PDB file of C-alpha atoms in Angstrom:
ATOM      1  CA  MET A   1     228.736 -14.170  52.824  1.00 81.00           C
ATOM      2  CA  GLN A   2     231.323 -15.945  50.641  1.00 83.00           C
ATOM      3  CA  LEU A   3     231.054 -13.199  48.020  1.00 79.00           C
ATOM      4  CA  LEU A   4     231.406 -10.516  50.702  1.00 82.00           C
ATOM      5  CA  ILE A   5     234.564 -12.158  52.066  1.00 84.00           C
ATOM      6  CA  TYR A   6     235.970 -12.302  48.552  1.00 84.00           C
ATOM      7  CA  ILE A   7     235.126  -8.636  47.852  1.00 86.00           C
ATOM      8  CA  LEU A   8     236.806  -7.574  51.104  1.00 84.00           C
ATOM      9  CA  LEU A   9     239.942  -9.688  50.713  1.00 85.00           C
ATOM     10  CA  TYR A  10     240.623  -9.443  46.989  1.00 88.00           C
ATOM     11  CA  PRO A  11     241.882  -5.814  47.015  1.00 90.00           C
ATOM     12  CA  ILE A  12     244.209  -6.645  49.915  1.00 91.00           C
ATOM     13  CA  LEU A  13     245.612  -9.660  48.088  1.00 92.00           C
ATOM     14  CA  TRP A  14     246.099  -7.620  44.934  1.00 93.00           C
ATOM     15  CA  LEU A  15     247.966  -4.865  46.811  1.00 94.00           C
ATOM     16  CA  ILE A  16     250.210  -7.497  48.393  1.00 94.00           C
ATOM     17  CA  SER A  17     250.856  -9.035  44.980  1.00 95.00           C
ATOM     18  CA  ILE A  18     252.234  -5.793  43.516  1.00 96.00           C
ATOM     19  CA  LEU A  19     254.710  -5.229  46.335  1.00 97.00           C
ATOM     20  CA  PRO A  20     258.370  -5.364  45.223  1.00 97.00           C
ATOM     21  CA  PHE A  21     259.999  -8.561  46.442  1.00 97.00           C
ATOM     22  CA  PRO A  22     262.187  -6.905  49.133  1.00 97.00           C
ATOM     23  CA  ILE A  23     259.102  -5.311  50.689  1.00 98.00           C
ATOM     24  CA  LEU A  24     257.107  -8.518  50.224  1.00 98.00           C
ATOM     25  CA  TYR A  25     259.651 -10.415  52.311  1.00 98.00           C
ATOM     26  CA  LEU A  26     259.718  -7.721  54.994  1.00 97.00           C
ATOM     27  CA  PHE A  27     255.957  -8.157  55.192  1.00 97.00           C
ATOM     28  CA  SER A  28     256.486 -11.930  55.352  1.00 98.00           C
ATOM     29  CA  ASP A  29     258.725 -11.428  58.396  1.00 98.00           C
ATOM     30  CA  LEU A  30     255.861  -9.635  60.133  1.00 97.00           C
ATOM     31  CA  VAL A  31     253.381 -12.328  59.115  1.00 97.00           C
ATOM     32  CA  TYR A  32     255.762 -14.946  60.535  1.00 98.00           C
ATOM     33  CA  VAL A  33     255.746 -13.248  63.946  1.00 98.00           C
ATOM     34  CA  LEU A  34     251.951 -13.157  63.890  1.00 97.00           C
ATOM     35  CA  VAL A  35     251.477 -16.741  62.672  1.00 97.00           C
ATOM     36  CA  TYR A  36     254.134 -18.387  64.820  1.00 98.00           C
ATOM     37  CA  TYR A  37     254.330 -16.383  68.031  1.00 97.00           C
ATOM     38  CA  VAL A  38     250.835 -14.851  68.325  1.00 97.00           C
ATOM     39  CA  ILE A  39     248.431 -17.287  66.645  1.00 96.00           C
ATOM     40  CA  GLY A  40     250.588 -20.392  66.979  1.00 96.00           C
ATOM     41  CA  TYR A  41     249.034 -21.833  63.799  1.00 95.00           C
ATOM     42  CA  ARG A  42     249.063 -25.649  64.034  1.00 96.00           C
ATOM     43  CA  LYS A  43     252.194 -25.475  66.166  1.00 96.00           C
ATOM     44  CA  LYS A  44     251.315 -28.656  68.049  1.00 96.00           C
ATOM     45  CA  THR A  45     250.855 -30.567  64.785  1.00 96.00           C
ATOM     46  CA  VAL A  46     254.172 -29.329  63.416  1.00 97.00           C
ATOM     47  CA  ARG A  47     255.992 -30.154  66.640  1.00 97.00           C
ATOM     48  CA  ASP A  48     254.479 -33.648  66.803  1.00 96.00           C
ATOM     49  CA  ASN A  49     255.331 -34.316  63.151  1.00 96.00           C
ATOM     50  CA  LEU A  50     258.927 -33.223  63.596  1.00 97.00           C
ATOM     51  CA  ALA A  51     259.326 -35.317  66.753  1.00 96.00           C
ATOM     52  CA  LYS A  52     258.027 -38.409  64.936  1.00 95.00           C
ATOM     53  CA  ALA A  53     259.936 -37.856  61.704  1.00 95.00           C
ATOM     54  CA  LEU A  54     263.250 -36.621  63.100  1.00 97.00           C
ATOM     55  CA  PRO A  55     263.725 -38.382  66.455  1.00 96.00           C
ATOM     56  CA  HIS A  56     267.488 -38.521  65.916  1.00 95.00           C
ATOM     57  CA  LEU A  57     267.680 -34.746  66.336  1.00 97.00           C
ATOM     58  CA  SER A  58     267.650 -32.965  69.674  1.00 97.00           C
ATOM     59  CA  ALA A  59     264.654 -30.906  70.776  1.00 97.00           C
ATOM     60  CA  GLN A  60     266.685 -27.740  70.180  1.00 97.00           C
ATOM     61  CA  GLU A  61     267.612 -28.813  66.648  1.00 98.00           C
ATOM     62  CA  ARG A  62     263.968 -29.579  65.866  1.00 98.00           C
ATOM     63  CA  LEU A  63     262.915 -26.199  67.269  1.00 98.00           C
ATOM     64  CA  ILE A  64     265.274 -24.471  64.833  1.00 98.00           C
ATOM     65  CA  ILE A  65     263.743 -26.453  61.948  1.00 98.00           C
ATOM     66  CA  GLU A  66     260.260 -25.645  63.236  1.00 98.00           C
ATOM     67  CA  LYS A  67     260.871 -21.900  63.183  1.00 98.00           C
ATOM     68  CA  LYS A  68     262.522 -22.024  59.770  1.00 98.00           C
ATOM     69  CA  SER A  69     259.612 -24.041  58.398  1.00 98.00           C
ATOM     70  CA  TYR A  70     257.126 -21.398  59.538  1.00 98.00           C
ATOM     71  CA  HIS A  71     259.260 -18.659  58.019  1.00 97.00           C
ATOM     72  CA  HIS A  72     259.313 -20.561  54.737  1.00 97.00           C
ATOM     73  CA  LEU A  73     255.570 -21.222  54.955  1.00 96.00           C
ATOM     74  CA  CYS A  74     254.880 -17.485  55.222  1.00 97.00           C
ATOM     75  CA  ASP A  75     257.221 -16.754  52.320  1.00 97.00           C
ATOM     76  CA  MET A  76     255.543 -19.398  50.190  1.00 94.00           C
ATOM     77  CA  PHE A  77     252.040 -18.114  50.930  1.00 93.00           C
ATOM     78  CA  LEU A  78     253.011 -14.585  49.921  1.00 95.00           C
ATOM     79  CA  GLU A  79     254.820 -15.895  46.854  1.00 95.00           C
ATOM     80  CA  MET A  80     251.560 -17.592  45.906  1.00 91.00           C
ATOM     81  CA  VAL A  81     249.756 -14.233  46.290  1.00 92.00           C
ATOM     82  CA  LYS A  82     252.530 -12.590  44.252  1.00 95.00           C
ATOM     83  CA  THR A  83     251.615 -14.929  41.392  1.00 92.00           C
ATOM     84  CA  MET A  84     248.523 -12.770  40.807  1.00 92.00           C
ATOM     85  CA  SER A  85     250.691 -10.083  39.203  1.00 93.00           C
ATOM     86  CA  ILE A  86     254.108 -11.640  38.596  1.00 93.00           C
ATOM     87  CA  SER A  87     255.395 -11.549  35.022  1.00 92.00           C
ATOM     88  CA  GLU A  88     256.464 -14.590  33.057  1.00 91.00           C
ATOM     89  CA  LYS A  89     259.999 -13.187  32.881  1.00 93.00           C
ATOM     90  CA  GLU A  90     260.186 -12.730  36.661  1.00 96.00           C
ATOM     91  CA  ILE A  91     258.880 -16.169  37.584  1.00 94.00           C
ATOM     92  CA  ASN A  92     261.208 -17.800  35.040  1.00 94.00           C
ATOM     93  CA  LYS A  93     264.125 -16.011  36.712  1.00 96.00           C
ATOM     94  CA  ARG A  94     263.113 -17.130  40.188  1.00 97.00           C
ATOM     95  CA  PHE A  95     262.056 -20.709  39.392  1.00 96.00           C
ATOM     96  CA  GLN A  96     264.518 -22.405  37.047  1.00 96.00           C
ATOM     97  CA  TYR A  97     264.743 -25.916  35.622  1.00 97.00           C
ATOM     98  CA  THR A  98     268.212 -27.432  35.552  1.00 96.00           C
ATOM     99  CA  ASN A  99     267.535 -30.238  33.063  1.00 97.00           C
ATOM    100  CA  LEU A 100     264.386 -29.391  31.140  1.00 96.00           C
ATOM    101  CA  GLU A 101     265.627 -31.521  28.261  1.00 97.00           C
ATOM    102  CA  VAL A 102     264.915 -34.660  30.325  1.00 97.00           C
ATOM    103  CA  TYR A 103     261.241 -33.754  30.442  1.00 97.00           C
ATOM    104  CA  LEU A 104     261.088 -32.599  26.803  1.00 97.00           C
ATOM    105  CA  ASP A 105     262.655 -35.871  25.647  1.00 97.00           C
ATOM    106  CA  LEU A 106     259.879 -37.715  27.471  1.00 97.00           C
ATOM    107  CA  GLU A 107     257.269 -35.714  25.567  1.00 97.00           C
ATOM    108  CA  LYS A 108     258.674 -37.169  22.343  1.00 96.00           C
ATOM    109  CA  LYS A 109     257.681 -40.681  23.446  1.00 95.00           C
ATOM    110  CA  GLY A 110     254.078 -39.988  22.462  1.00 93.00           C
ATOM    111  CA  LYS A 111     252.451 -40.729  25.819  1.00 96.00           C
ATOM    112  CA  SER A 112     250.832 -38.549  28.437  1.00 97.00           C
ATOM    113  CA  ILE A 113     252.968 -37.957  31.511  1.00 98.00           C
ATOM    114  CA  ALA A 114     252.313 -38.257  35.247  1.00 97.00           C
ATOM    115  CA  LEU A 115     254.525 -35.784  37.093  1.00 97.00           C
ATOM    116  CA  MET A 116     255.020 -36.663  40.757  1.00 96.00           C
ATOM    117  CA  CYS A 117     256.209 -34.069  43.250  1.00 95.00           C
ATOM    118  CA  ALA A 118     255.982 -33.233  46.943  1.00 94.00           C
ATOM    119  CA  HIS A 119     254.665 -30.372  49.071  1.00 93.00           C
ATOM    120  CA  TYR A 120     258.219 -29.176  49.365  1.00 95.00           C
ATOM    121  CA  ALA A 121     259.979 -25.838  48.745  1.00 94.00           C
ATOM    122  CA  SER A 122     257.860 -23.959  46.165  1.00 91.00           C
ATOM    123  CA  TYR A 123     255.296 -26.396  44.847  1.00 85.00           C
ATOM    124  CA  GLU A 124     253.095 -23.399  43.917  1.00 85.00           C
ATOM    125  CA  TRP A 125     255.550 -21.995  41.377  1.00 92.00           C
ATOM    126  CA  VAL A 126     255.822 -25.346  39.588  1.00 91.00           C
ATOM    127  CA  LEU A 127     253.060 -23.889  37.406  1.00 87.00           C
ATOM    128  CA  SER A 128     255.831 -21.933  35.605  1.00 90.00           C
ATOM    129  CA  MET A 129     256.725 -25.233  33.954  1.00 93.00           C
ATOM    130  CA  ASN A 130     253.927 -24.529  31.486  1.00 90.00           C
ATOM    131  CA  ASN A 131     256.034 -21.707  30.039  1.00 89.00           C
ATOM    132  CA  HIS A 132     258.518 -24.286  28.751  1.00 93.00           C
ATOM    133  CA  ILE A 133     256.576 -27.363  27.668  1.00 95.00           C
ATOM    134  CA  ASN A 134     254.466 -28.471  24.719  1.00 94.00           C
ATOM    135  CA  PHE A 135     251.912 -30.716  26.433  1.00 95.00           C
ATOM    136  CA  LYS A 136     248.800 -29.331  28.071  1.00 92.00           C
ATOM    137  CA  GLY A 137     249.526 -29.060  31.795  1.00 93.00           C
ATOM    138  CA  TYR A 138     247.053 -30.118  34.474  1.00 93.00           C
ATOM    139  CA  ALA A 139     247.475 -29.552  38.208  1.00 89.00           C
ATOM    140  CA  ILE A 140     245.406 -31.766  40.495  1.00 88.00           C
ATOM    141  CA  TYR A 141     244.154 -29.846  43.509  1.00 84.00           C
ATOM    142  CA  LYS A 142     241.633 -29.822  46.326  1.00 82.00           C
ATOM    143  CA  LYS A 143     238.718 -27.544  45.523  1.00 82.00           C
ATOM    144  CA  ILE A 144     238.450 -24.387  47.644  1.00 81.00           C
ATOM    145  CA  ALA A 145     235.189 -24.101  49.570  1.00 83.00           C
ATOM    146  CA  ASN A 146     234.683 -20.459  48.593  1.00 83.00           C
ATOM    147  CA  PRO A 147     233.763 -20.618  44.868  1.00 86.00           C
ATOM    148  CA  TYR A 148     235.018 -17.075  44.212  1.00 80.00           C
ATOM    149  CA  PHE A 149     238.491 -17.803  45.542  1.00 78.00           C
ATOM    150  CA  ASP A 150     238.404 -21.137  43.748  1.00 83.00           C
ATOM    151  CA  LYS A 151     237.832 -19.320  40.464  1.00 84.00           C
ATOM    152  CA  LEU A 152     240.573 -16.817  41.319  1.00 82.00           C
ATOM    153  CA  VAL A 153     243.099 -19.613  41.821  1.00 79.00           C
ATOM    154  CA  LYS A 154     242.053 -21.182  38.509  1.00 80.00           C
ATOM    155  CA  ASP A 155     242.386 -17.851  36.725  1.00 79.00           C
ATOM    156  CA  ILE A 156     245.875 -17.302  38.143  1.00 78.00           C
ATOM    157  CA  ARG A 157     246.972 -20.749  36.975  1.00 77.00           C
ATOM    158  CA  ALA A 158     245.403 -20.192  33.563  1.00 75.00           C
ATOM    159  CA  LYS A 159     247.672 -17.152  33.130  1.00 78.00           C
ATOM    160  CA  PHE A 160     250.540 -19.630  33.040  1.00 82.00           C
ATOM    161  CA  LYS A 161     248.609 -22.085  30.835  1.00 81.00           C
ATOM    162  CA  ALA A 162     247.975 -24.476  33.720  1.00 82.00           C
ATOM    163  CA  TYR A 163     244.596 -26.129  34.127  1.00 86.00           C
ATOM    164  CA  LEU A 164     243.338 -27.066  37.587  1.00 87.00           C
ATOM    165  CA  ILE A 165     241.311 -30.234  37.971  1.00 90.00           C
ATOM    166  CA  THR A 166     239.990 -31.738  41.175  1.00 87.00           C
ATOM    167  CA  THR A 167     240.828 -35.261  42.270  1.00 85.00           C
ATOM    168  CA  LYS A 168     237.329 -36.320  41.195  1.00 87.00           C
ATOM    169  CA  GLU A 169     237.897 -34.870  37.716  1.00 91.00           C
ATOM    170  CA  THR A 170     241.300 -36.458  37.195  1.00 92.00           C
ATOM    171  CA  LYS A 171     240.304 -39.893  35.939  1.00 93.00           C
ATOM    172  CA  VAL A 172     237.604 -38.469  33.654  1.00 94.00           C
ATOM    173  CA  THR A 173     239.997 -35.891  32.182  1.00 95.00           C
ATOM    174  CA  ILE A 174     242.749 -38.434  31.515  1.00 95.00           C
ATOM    175  CA  GLU A 175     240.240 -40.810  29.952  1.00 95.00           C
ATOM    176  CA  GLU A 176     238.758 -38.114  27.691  1.00 95.00           C
ATOM    177  CA  ASN A 177     242.229 -37.010  26.613  1.00 94.00           C
ATOM    178  CA  ALA A 178     243.155 -40.600  25.786  1.00 92.00           C
ATOM    179  CA  LYS A 179     240.021 -41.030  23.661  1.00 93.00           C
ATOM    180  CA  ASN A 180     240.627 -37.751  21.815  1.00 94.00           C
ATOM    181  CA  GLY A 181     244.365 -38.236  21.352  1.00 92.00           C
ATOM    182  CA  VAL A 182     245.267 -35.259  23.554  1.00 94.00           C
ATOM    183  CA  LEU A 183     248.634 -35.587  25.282  1.00 96.00           C
ATOM    184  CA  GLY A 184     248.957 -33.937  28.672  1.00 96.00           C
ATOM    185  CA  VAL A 185     251.121 -33.797  31.771  1.00 97.00           C
ATOM    186  CA  PHE A 186     249.305 -34.303  35.085  1.00 96.00           C
ATOM    187  CA  GLY A 187     250.846 -33.010  38.302  1.00 94.00           C
ATOM    188  CA  PHE A 188     250.350 -35.288  41.321  1.00 93.00           C
ATOM    189  CA  ALA A 189     251.482 -34.023  44.741  1.00 90.00           C
ATOM    190  CA  SER A 190     251.185 -37.452  46.332  1.00 86.00           C
ATOM    191  CA  ASP A 191     253.022 -37.091  49.633  1.00 86.00           C
ATOM    192  CA  GLN A 192     250.135 -36.103  51.935  1.00 80.00           C
ATOM    193  CA  THR A 193     247.675 -38.347  53.775  1.00 80.00           C
ATOM    194  CA  PRO A 194     244.960 -40.054  51.707  1.00 77.00           C
ATOM    195  CA  ARG A 195     241.374 -40.073  52.911  1.00 72.00           C
ATOM    196  CA  ARG A 196     240.674 -43.023  55.175  1.00 69.00           C
ATOM    197  CA  SER A 197     238.513 -44.603  52.447  1.00 62.00           C
ATOM    198  CA  ASP A 198     241.479 -44.434  50.047  1.00 63.00           C
ATOM    199  CA  ASN A 199     243.995 -46.135  52.349  1.00 59.00           C
ATOM    200  CA  LEU A 200     244.720 -48.974  49.944  1.00 75.00           C
ATOM    201  CA  TYR A 201     248.404 -49.367  50.666  1.00 87.00           C
ATOM    202  CA  TRP A 202     250.692 -48.840  53.647  1.00 89.00           C
ATOM    203  CA  ASN A 203     254.436 -48.319  53.628  1.00 89.00           C
ATOM    204  CA  SER A 204     257.046 -46.509  55.676  1.00 90.00           C
ATOM    205  CA  PHE A 205     257.574 -42.776  55.378  1.00 92.00           C
ATOM    206  CA  LEU A 206     260.286 -41.119  57.442  1.00 93.00           C
ATOM    207  CA  GLY A 207     260.517 -44.342  59.455  1.00 91.00           C
ATOM    208  CA  LEU A 208     256.821 -44.525  60.327  1.00 90.00           C
ATOM    209  CA  GLU A 209     254.095 -46.813  58.997  1.00 89.00           C
ATOM    210  CA  THR A 210     252.011 -44.605  56.735  1.00 89.00           C
ATOM    211  CA  PRO A 211     249.143 -44.897  54.246  1.00 89.00           C
ATOM    212  CA  ILE A 212     250.314 -43.573  50.882  1.00 88.00           C
ATOM    213  CA  HIS A 213     248.599 -42.260  47.778  1.00 88.00           C
ATOM    214  CA  VAL A 214     248.712 -44.732  44.900  1.00 92.00           C
ATOM    215  CA  GLY A 215     246.412 -42.867  42.518  1.00 91.00           C
ATOM    216  CA  ALA A 216     249.214 -41.551  40.310  1.00 94.00           C
ATOM    217  CA  GLU A 217     250.633 -45.040  39.891  1.00 95.00           C
ATOM    218  CA  MET A 218     247.298 -46.729  39.240  1.00 94.00           C
ATOM    219  CA  LEU A 219     246.111 -44.113  36.734  1.00 95.00           C
ATOM    220  CA  SER A 220     249.482 -44.272  34.977  1.00 96.00           C
ATOM    221  CA  LYS A 221     249.073 -48.030  34.637  1.00 96.00           C
ATOM    222  CA  ARG A 222     245.485 -47.826  33.461  1.00 95.00           C
ATOM    223  CA  TYR A 223     246.262 -45.257  30.747  1.00 96.00           C
ATOM    224  CA  ASP A 224     249.874 -46.264  30.012  1.00 96.00           C
ATOM    225  CA  MET A 225     251.447 -42.965  31.023  1.00 97.00           C
ATOM    226  CA  ASN A 226     255.129 -42.271  31.457  1.00 98.00           C
ATOM    227  CA  VAL A 227     256.110 -41.115  34.940  1.00 98.00           C
ATOM    228  CA  ILE A 228     258.599 -38.423  35.961  1.00 98.00           C
ATOM    229  CA  PHE A 229     259.658 -37.010  39.326  1.00 98.00           C
ATOM    230  CA  LEU A 230     260.241 -33.303  39.940  1.00 97.00           C
ATOM    231  CA  LYS A 231     262.631 -32.369  42.726  1.00 97.00           C
ATOM    232  CA  VAL A 232     262.489 -28.737  43.850  1.00 96.00           C
ATOM    233  CA  THR A 233     265.342 -27.114  45.786  1.00 96.00           C
ATOM    234  CA  LYS A 234     265.306 -23.740  47.499  1.00 97.00           C
ATOM    235  CA  ILE A 235     268.497 -21.881  46.561  1.00 96.00           C
ATOM    236  CA  LYS A 236     267.830 -18.757  48.592  1.00 96.00           C
ATOM    237  CA  ARG A 237     264.865 -16.654  49.574  1.00 97.00           C
ATOM    238  CA  GLY A 238     262.612 -16.297  46.544  1.00 96.00           C
ATOM    239  CA  TYR A 239     264.751 -18.470  44.255  1.00 97.00           C
ATOM    240  CA  TYR A 240     264.282 -22.142  43.408  1.00 98.00           C
ATOM    241  CA  GLN A 241     265.688 -24.784  41.103  1.00 97.00           C
ATOM    242  CA  ALA A 242     263.878 -27.871  39.883  1.00 97.00           C
ATOM    243  CA  SER A 243     265.229 -31.024  38.274  1.00 97.00           C
ATOM    244  CA  PHE A 244     263.509 -33.927  36.536  1.00 98.00           C
ATOM    245  CA  GLU A 245     264.123 -37.646  36.883  1.00 98.00           C
ATOM    246  CA  VAL A 246     262.315 -40.212  34.753  1.00 98.00           C
ATOM    247  CA  LEU A 247     260.857 -42.908  36.991  1.00 97.00           C
ATOM    248  CA  THR A 248     259.600 -45.197  34.237  1.00 97.00           C
ATOM    249  CA  GLU A 249     258.737 -45.378  30.546  1.00 97.00           C
ATOM    250  CA  ASP A 250     257.175 -48.815  30.966  1.00 96.00           C
ATOM    251  CA  ILE A 251     254.815 -48.491  33.905  1.00 96.00           C
ATOM    252  CA  ASN A 252     253.049 -51.818  33.377  1.00 94.00           C
ATOM    253  CA  SER A 253     256.275 -53.763  33.787  1.00 96.00           C
ATOM    254  CA  ILE A 254     256.620 -52.539  37.393  1.00 94.00           C
ATOM    255  CA  PRO A 255     254.983 -54.510  40.248  1.00 95.00           C
ATOM    256  CA  ASP A 256     252.080 -52.780  41.969  1.00 94.00           C
ATOM    257  CA  TYR A 257     253.051 -50.144  44.565  1.00 94.00           C
ATOM    258  CA  GLN A 258     256.748 -50.222  43.680  1.00 95.00           C
ATOM    259  CA  LEU A 259     256.562 -46.861  41.906  1.00 96.00           C
ATOM    260  CA  SER A 260     254.699 -45.276  44.836  1.00 95.00           C
ATOM    261  CA  GLU A 261     257.376 -46.568  47.203  1.00 95.00           C
ATOM    262  CA  GLN A 262     260.102 -45.182  44.942  1.00 96.00           C
ATOM    263  CA  PHE A 263     258.413 -41.793  44.995  1.00 96.00           C
ATOM    264  CA  MET A 264     258.203 -41.765  48.788  1.00 95.00           C
ATOM    265  CA  ARG A 265     261.901 -42.584  49.080  1.00 96.00           C
ATOM    266  CA  LYS A 266     262.721 -39.574  46.916  1.00 97.00           C
ATOM    267  CA  VAL A 267     260.523 -37.320  49.036  1.00 96.00           C
ATOM    268  CA  GLU A 268     262.279 -38.608  52.155  1.00 96.00           C
ATOM    269  CA  GLN A 269     265.639 -37.743  50.625  1.00 96.00           C
ATOM    270  CA  GLN A 270     264.475 -34.171  49.979  1.00 96.00           C
ATOM    271  CA  ILE A 271     263.235 -33.799  53.529  1.00 96.00           C
ATOM    272  CA  TYR A 272     266.389 -35.163  55.155  1.00 96.00           C
ATOM    273  CA  GLU A 273     268.502 -32.774  53.075  1.00 96.00           C
ATOM    274  CA  ALA A 274     266.587 -29.677  54.281  1.00 97.00           C
ATOM    275  CA  PRO A 275     263.534 -30.476  56.452  1.00 98.00           C
ATOM    276  CA  GLU A 276     262.626 -26.829  56.982  1.00 98.00           C
ATOM    277  CA  TYR A 277     261.164 -26.578  53.479  1.00 97.00           C
ATOM    278  CA  TYR A 278     258.603 -29.364  53.888  1.00 97.00           C
ATOM    279  CA  LEU A 279     254.927 -28.714  54.670  1.00 95.00           C
ATOM    280  CA  TRP A 280     254.723 -29.939  58.271  1.00 96.00           C
ATOM    281  CA  THR A 281     251.364 -28.353  59.143  1.00 94.00           C
ATOM    282  CA  HIS A 282     249.279 -31.331  57.969  1.00 90.00           C
ATOM    283  CA  LYS A 283     248.590 -34.352  60.172  1.00 85.00           C
ATOM    284  CA  ARG A 284     250.616 -36.826  58.154  1.00 83.00           C
ATOM    285  CA  TRP A 285     250.259 -39.730  60.593  1.00 83.00           C
ATOM    286  CA  LYS A 286     246.672 -39.304  61.769  1.00 79.00           C
ATOM    287  CA  HIS A 287     245.490 -42.719  60.542  1.00 71.00           C
ATOM    288  CA  LYS A 288     246.365 -46.112  62.002  1.00 74.00           C
ATOM    289  CA  ARG A 289     246.188 -49.386  60.172  1.00 71.00           C
TER     290      ARG A 289
END
C-alpha cells in the first residue's frame, strides 16, 4: 500500500515541482482555500496556540495572523515540493545569506558546529547552505513513516549535499565523526515540543511554561562543538534572507541550560517580529509539568 501511494503521488509532486513560480503560487492560493476554509487543517490547534502566545493582541488581530500563517504554510509546502527540480542557481537567488563570513570563520576554528534554528519562515530551504560551506552538512529530522517518501526526501537533500539523519542517529554520527576526525555542521531545529520522556528542562517560551529541547546543547558539550544560530527572514513571497550569530565558541564554560534558554529567546524575538511565519500547527504546550 505504501508503494502504491508513492507511485500515485510521485508524478503529481513532480509536475507541481516544475511549475514556474508565478503559477506555483497561484496554485498555493487554491491550496490555501482548501486547507483553511474547507478542511480546516488543525485550525483549533493554531487558534489555541495564538491565543496562548499572543494574548496582548485582539481576536481580530490574531485572526489576521492565523490566515497569513496558513497562506505561508501552503507556500512553504509547495516550495518544499519545488525543491525536487529547482536549480542551484535559482535557490541561491531566493534564499540568501547576509553574513556567510561569520559561519565560514567559525569553520576555521577546527571544531564541528551545532547550528540551531527554528521552524520559522523557510526552514526547508536552509539546505541551500550546503552550496556555500566546506563542512559536511547534516540535517536532523523525524523519519517519514512511508519508506519511499523518506528516501525521496533524502535524495532531494542529497542533491544539495545535505545528509539527513534521524534523532536516534545523531549522537552516533557525531561520535563517529569525532573519532575519524570528520568536521561537520549539524542542524538542530529545537523549538518544538520534546517527547514526554525527554522533558528534562522547563523554561518559559512566549510567556508560557514549556519543556524545551536541550539535545543540541548537551551534544555540543559532550563533543566540544561550537554553536551558531541561524535567523531566517521572509523578504517577500518566495524570497528569504538568513543571518548567522555565533552563540559560543566555548560551550563547556556555559552553565547547563543557559544556551538552550538563549536560543529560545532568539526564537521568541523572531516570532514577535512577524508571527505569521512561525509553524503554529503543532501542539507546542500539550505537556504539563
